[in-house]
mmCIF file of C-alpha atoms in Angstrom:
data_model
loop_
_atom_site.group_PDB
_atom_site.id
_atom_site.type_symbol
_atom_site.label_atom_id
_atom_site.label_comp_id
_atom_site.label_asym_id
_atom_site.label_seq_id
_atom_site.Cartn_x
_atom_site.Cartn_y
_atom_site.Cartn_z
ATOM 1 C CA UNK P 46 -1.863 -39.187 -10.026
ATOM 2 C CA UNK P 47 -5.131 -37.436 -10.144
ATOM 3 C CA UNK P 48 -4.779 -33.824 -12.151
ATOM 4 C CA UNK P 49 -6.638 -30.955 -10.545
ATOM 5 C CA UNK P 50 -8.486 -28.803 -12.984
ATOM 6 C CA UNK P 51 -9.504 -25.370 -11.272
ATOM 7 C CA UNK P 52 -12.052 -24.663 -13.776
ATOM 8 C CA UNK P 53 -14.043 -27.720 -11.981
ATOM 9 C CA UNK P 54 -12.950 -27.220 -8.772
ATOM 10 C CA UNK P 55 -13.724 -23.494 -9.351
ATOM 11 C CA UNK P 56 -16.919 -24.212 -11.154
ATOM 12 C CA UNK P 57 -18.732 -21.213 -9.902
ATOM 13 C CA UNK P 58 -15.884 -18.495 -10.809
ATOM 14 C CA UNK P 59 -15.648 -20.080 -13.863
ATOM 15 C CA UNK P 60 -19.058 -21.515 -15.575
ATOM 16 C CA UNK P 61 -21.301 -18.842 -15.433
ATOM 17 C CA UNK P 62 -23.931 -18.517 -17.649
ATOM 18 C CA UNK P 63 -24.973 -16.006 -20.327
ATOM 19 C CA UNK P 64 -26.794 -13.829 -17.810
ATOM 20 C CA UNK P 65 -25.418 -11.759 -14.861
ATOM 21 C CA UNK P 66 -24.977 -13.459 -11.826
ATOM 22 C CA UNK P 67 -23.800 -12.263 -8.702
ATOM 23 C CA UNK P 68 -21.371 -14.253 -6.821
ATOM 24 C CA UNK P 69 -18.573 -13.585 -3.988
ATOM 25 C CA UNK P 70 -14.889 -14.011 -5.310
ATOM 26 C CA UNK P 71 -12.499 -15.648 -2.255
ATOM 27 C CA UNK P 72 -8.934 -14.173 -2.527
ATOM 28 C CA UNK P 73 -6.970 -15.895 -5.266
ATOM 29 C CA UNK P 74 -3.518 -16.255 -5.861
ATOM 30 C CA UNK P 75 -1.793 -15.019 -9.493
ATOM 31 C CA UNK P 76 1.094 -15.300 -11.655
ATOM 32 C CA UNK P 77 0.669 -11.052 -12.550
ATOM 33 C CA UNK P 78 2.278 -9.044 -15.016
ATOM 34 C CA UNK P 79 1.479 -5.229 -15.615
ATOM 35 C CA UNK P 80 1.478 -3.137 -18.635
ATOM 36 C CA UNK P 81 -0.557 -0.425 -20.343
ATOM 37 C CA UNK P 82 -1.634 -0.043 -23.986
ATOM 38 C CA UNK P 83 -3.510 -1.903 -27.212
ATOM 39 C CA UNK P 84 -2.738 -5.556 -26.320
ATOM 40 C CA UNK P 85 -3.370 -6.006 -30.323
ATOM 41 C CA UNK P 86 -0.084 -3.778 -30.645
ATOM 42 C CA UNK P 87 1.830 -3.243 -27.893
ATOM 43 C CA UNK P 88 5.041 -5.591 -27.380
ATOM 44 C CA UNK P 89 5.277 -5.256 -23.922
ATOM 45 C CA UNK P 90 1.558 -7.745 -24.019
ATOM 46 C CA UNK P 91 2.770 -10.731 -25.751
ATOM 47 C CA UNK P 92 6.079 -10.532 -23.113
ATOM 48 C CA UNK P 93 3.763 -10.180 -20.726
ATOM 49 C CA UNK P 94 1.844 -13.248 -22.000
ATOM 50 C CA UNK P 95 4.429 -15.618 -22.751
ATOM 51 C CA UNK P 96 6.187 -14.801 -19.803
ATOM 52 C CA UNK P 97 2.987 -15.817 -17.938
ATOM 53 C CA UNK P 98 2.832 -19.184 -19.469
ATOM 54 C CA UNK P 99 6.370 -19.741 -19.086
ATOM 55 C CA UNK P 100 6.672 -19.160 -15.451
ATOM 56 C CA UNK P 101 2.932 -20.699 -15.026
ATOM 57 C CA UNK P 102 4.287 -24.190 -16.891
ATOM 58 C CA UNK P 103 7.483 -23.958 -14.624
ATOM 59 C CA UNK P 104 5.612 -23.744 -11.510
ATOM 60 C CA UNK P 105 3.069 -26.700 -13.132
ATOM 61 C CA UNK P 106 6.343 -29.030 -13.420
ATOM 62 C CA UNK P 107 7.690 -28.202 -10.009
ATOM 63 C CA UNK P 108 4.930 -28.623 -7.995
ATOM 64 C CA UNK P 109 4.524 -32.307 -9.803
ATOM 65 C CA UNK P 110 8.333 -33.010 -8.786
ATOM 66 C CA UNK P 111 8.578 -32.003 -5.678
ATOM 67 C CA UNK P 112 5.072 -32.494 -4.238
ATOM 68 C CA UNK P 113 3.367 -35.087 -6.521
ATOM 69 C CA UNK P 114 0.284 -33.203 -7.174
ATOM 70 C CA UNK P 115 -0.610 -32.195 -10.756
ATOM 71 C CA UNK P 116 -2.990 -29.665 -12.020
ATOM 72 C CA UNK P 117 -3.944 -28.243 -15.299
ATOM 73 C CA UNK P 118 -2.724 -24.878 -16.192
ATOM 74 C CA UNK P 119 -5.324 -22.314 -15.729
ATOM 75 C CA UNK P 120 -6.878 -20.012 -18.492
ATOM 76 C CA UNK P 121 -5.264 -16.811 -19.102
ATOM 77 C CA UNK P 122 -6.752 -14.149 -17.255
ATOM 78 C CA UNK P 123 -6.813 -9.822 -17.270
ATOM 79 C CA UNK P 124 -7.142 -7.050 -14.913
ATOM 80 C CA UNK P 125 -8.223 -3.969 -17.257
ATOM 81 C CA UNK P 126 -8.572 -0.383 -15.673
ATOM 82 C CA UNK P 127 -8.380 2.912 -17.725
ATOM 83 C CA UNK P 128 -9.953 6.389 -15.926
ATOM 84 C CA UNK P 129 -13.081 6.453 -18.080
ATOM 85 C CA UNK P 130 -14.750 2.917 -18.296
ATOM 86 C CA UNK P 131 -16.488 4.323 -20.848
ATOM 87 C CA UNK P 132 -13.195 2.947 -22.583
ATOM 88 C CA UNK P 133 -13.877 -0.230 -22.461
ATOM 89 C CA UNK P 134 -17.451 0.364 -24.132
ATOM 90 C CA UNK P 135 -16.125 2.416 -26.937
ATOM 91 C CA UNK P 136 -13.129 -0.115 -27.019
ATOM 92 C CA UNK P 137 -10.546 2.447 -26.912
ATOM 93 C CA UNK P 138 -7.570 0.288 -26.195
ATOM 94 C CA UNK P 139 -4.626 3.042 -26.350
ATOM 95 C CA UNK P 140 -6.138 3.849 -23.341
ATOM 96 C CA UNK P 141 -6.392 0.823 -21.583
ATOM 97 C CA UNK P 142 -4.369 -0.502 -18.995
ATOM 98 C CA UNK P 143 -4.187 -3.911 -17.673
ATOM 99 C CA UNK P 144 -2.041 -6.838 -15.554
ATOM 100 C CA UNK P 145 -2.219 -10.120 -16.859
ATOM 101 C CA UNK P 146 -2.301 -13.544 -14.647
ATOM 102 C CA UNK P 147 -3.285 -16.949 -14.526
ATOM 103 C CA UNK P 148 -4.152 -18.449 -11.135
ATOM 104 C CA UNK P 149 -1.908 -20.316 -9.206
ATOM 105 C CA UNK P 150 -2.477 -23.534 -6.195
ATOM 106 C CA UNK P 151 -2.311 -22.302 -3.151
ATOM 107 C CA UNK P 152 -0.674 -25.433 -2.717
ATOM 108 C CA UNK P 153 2.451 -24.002 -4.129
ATOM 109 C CA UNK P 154 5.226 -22.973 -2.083
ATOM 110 C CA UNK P 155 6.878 -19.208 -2.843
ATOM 111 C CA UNK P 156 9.891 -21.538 -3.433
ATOM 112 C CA UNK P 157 8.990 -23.541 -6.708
ATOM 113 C CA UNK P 158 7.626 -19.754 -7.715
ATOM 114 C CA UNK P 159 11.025 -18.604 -7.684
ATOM 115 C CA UNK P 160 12.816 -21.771 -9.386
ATOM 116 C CA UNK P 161 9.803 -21.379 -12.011
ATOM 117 C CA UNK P 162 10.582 -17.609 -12.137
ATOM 118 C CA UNK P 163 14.556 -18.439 -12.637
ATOM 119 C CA UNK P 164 13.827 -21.172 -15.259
ATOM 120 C CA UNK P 165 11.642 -19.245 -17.282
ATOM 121 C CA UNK P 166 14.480 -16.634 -17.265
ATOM 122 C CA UNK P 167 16.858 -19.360 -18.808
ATOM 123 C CA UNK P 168 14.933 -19.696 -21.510
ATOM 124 C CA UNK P 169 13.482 -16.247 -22.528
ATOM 125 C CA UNK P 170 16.208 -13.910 -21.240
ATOM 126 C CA UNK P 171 14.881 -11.087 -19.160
ATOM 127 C CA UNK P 172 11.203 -10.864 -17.701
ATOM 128 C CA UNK P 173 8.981 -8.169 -17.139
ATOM 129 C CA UNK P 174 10.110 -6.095 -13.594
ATOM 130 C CA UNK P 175 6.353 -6.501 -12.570
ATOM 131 C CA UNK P 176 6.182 -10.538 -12.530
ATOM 132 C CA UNK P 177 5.166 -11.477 -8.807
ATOM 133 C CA UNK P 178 3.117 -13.964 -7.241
ATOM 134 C CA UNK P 179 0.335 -12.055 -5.962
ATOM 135 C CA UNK P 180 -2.743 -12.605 -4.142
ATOM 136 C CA UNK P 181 -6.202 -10.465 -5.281
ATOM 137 C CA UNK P 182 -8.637 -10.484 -3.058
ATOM 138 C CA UNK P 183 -11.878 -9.494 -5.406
ATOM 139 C CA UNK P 184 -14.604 -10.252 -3.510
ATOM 140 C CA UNK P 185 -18.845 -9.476 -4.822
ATOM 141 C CA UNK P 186 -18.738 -9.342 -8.117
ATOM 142 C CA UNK P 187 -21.194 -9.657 -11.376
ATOM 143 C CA UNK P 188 -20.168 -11.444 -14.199
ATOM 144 C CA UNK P 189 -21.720 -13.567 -17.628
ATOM 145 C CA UNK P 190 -20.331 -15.546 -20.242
ATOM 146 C CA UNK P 191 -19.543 -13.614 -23.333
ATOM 147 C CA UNK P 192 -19.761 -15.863 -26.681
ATOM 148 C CA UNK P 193 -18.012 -14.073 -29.738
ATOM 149 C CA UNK P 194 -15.306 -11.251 -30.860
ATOM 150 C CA UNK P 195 -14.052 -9.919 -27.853
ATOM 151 C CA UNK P 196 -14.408 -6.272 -29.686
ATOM 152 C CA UNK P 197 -18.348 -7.283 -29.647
ATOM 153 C CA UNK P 198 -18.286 -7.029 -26.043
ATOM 154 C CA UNK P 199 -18.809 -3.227 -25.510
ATOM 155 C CA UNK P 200 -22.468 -3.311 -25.910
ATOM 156 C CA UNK P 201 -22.398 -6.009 -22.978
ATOM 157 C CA UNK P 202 -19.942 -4.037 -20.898
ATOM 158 C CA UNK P 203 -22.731 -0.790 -21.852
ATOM 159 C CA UNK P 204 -25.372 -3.033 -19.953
ATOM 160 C CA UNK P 205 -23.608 -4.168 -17.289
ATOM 161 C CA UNK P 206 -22.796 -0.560 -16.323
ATOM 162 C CA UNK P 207 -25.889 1.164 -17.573
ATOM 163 C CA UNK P 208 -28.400 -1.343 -16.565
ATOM 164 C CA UNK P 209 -27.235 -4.426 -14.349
ATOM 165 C CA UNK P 210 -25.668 -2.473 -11.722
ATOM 166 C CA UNK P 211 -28.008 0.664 -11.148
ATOM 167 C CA UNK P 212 -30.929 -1.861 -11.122
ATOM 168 C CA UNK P 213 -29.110 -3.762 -8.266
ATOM 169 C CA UNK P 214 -27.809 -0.877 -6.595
ATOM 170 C CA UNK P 215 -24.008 -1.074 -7.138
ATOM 171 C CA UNK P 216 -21.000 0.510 -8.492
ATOM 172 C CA UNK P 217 -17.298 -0.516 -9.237
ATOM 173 C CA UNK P 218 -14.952 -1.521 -6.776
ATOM 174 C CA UNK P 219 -12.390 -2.689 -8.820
ATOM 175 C CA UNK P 220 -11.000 -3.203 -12.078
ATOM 176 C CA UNK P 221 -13.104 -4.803 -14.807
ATOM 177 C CA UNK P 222 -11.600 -8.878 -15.147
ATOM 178 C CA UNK P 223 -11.641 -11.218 -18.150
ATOM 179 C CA UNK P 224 -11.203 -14.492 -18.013
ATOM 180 C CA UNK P 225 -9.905 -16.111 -21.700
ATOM 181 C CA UNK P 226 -11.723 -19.780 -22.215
ATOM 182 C CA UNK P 227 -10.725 -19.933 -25.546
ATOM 183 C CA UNK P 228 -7.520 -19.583 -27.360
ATOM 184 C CA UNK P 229 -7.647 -17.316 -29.973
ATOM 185 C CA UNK P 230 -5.103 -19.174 -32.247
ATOM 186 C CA UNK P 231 -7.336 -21.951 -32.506
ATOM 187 C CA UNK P 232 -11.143 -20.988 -32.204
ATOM 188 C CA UNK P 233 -12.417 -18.500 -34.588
ATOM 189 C CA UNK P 234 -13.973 -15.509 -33.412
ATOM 190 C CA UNK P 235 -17.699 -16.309 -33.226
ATOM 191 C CA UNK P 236 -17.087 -19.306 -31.090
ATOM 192 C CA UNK P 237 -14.534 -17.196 -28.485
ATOM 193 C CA UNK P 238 -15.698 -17.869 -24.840
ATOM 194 C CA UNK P 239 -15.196 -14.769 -22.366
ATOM 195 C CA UNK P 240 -16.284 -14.336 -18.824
ATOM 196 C CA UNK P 241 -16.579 -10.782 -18.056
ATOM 197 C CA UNK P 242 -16.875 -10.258 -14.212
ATOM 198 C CA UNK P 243 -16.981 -6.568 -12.512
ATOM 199 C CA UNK P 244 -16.544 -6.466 -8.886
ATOM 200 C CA UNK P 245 -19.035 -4.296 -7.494
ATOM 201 C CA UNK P 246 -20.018 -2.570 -3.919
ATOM 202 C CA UNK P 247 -23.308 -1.141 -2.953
ATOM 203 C CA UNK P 248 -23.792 2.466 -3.540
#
């Protein structure tokens, strides 16, 4: 059984290089789960997270059972919005507030979601109210590959807005979206891989 790995099969949403491209995002279909706050402090993150993974595994297994196709579990991924996106450049993270996700196949039936959802619940107890299978439909956007801390990012994020997208003529049209390459546990710091991708509109 061949195992599908999205980051190939996806290669231009998720190789860019360490410049800003532009590209067009089709919609996409999530594992989601909202919050708000420091995701260094908050406890309603790592729920959030392991949750995620949990359901995202359960759905993995499923699919190979009852379909026979396999895939590899997606990175993590994050929707960040806070009313000043100067917060994100100043890396004020109490003010931050974000849904995580990892893509799902749009090969997967709401079904196996649901047994996922239930069997994740059997093991963890409750899950956060705003787990769904969602689709995002993101569209033009500009991203680049971010090697390092992801607290060095805000003098990235400072071009992106300050430079990149005045220069090209655009502005936001939707939350700024990272896209986790690395784990953290394992890789140190320096070596972290990042995309950073900010859908954009003309002005």
């Amino acid at each position: 059984m061949d195992k599908i790995d999205f980051r190939k099969t996806l290669k231009t949403l998720y190789a860019p290089g360490a410049v800003f491209q532009q590209i067009d995002v089709p919609p996409l279909t999530y594992v989601m789960v909202d919050g708000a706050g420091d995701p260094n402090t908050t406890p309603a993150y790592r729920r959030a997270v392991e949750a995620l993974y949990g359901v995202s595994y359960g759905l993995k297994f499923a699919v190979k059972a009852a379909l026979g196709r396999d895939y590899v579990v997606p990175p993590l991924e994050g929707l960040w919005t806070a009313d000043d996106p100067a917060a994100f450049v100043r890396r004020d993270k109490a003010a931050w507030r974000w849904t995580m996700m990892i893509l799902a196949p749009d090969f997967a039936p709401r079904d196996l979601f649901d047994q996922a959802v239930l069997k994740a619940r059997s093991k963890q107890g409750d899950l956060p109210d705003s787990l769904r299978l969602e689709t995002y439909d993101e569209g033009a956007s500009l991203q680049i590959l971010h090697t390092g801390p992801y607290d060095d990012e805000g003098p990235v994020l400072r071009r992106l807005h300050e430079i990149e997208m005045p220069a090209r003529g655009l502005t936001f049209n939707g939350p700024h979206h990272e896209i986790y390459l690395s784990d953290p546990r394992r890789t140190e710091a320096a070596r972290l891989k990042t995309i950073l991708r900010q859908p954009v509109r003309p002005l």
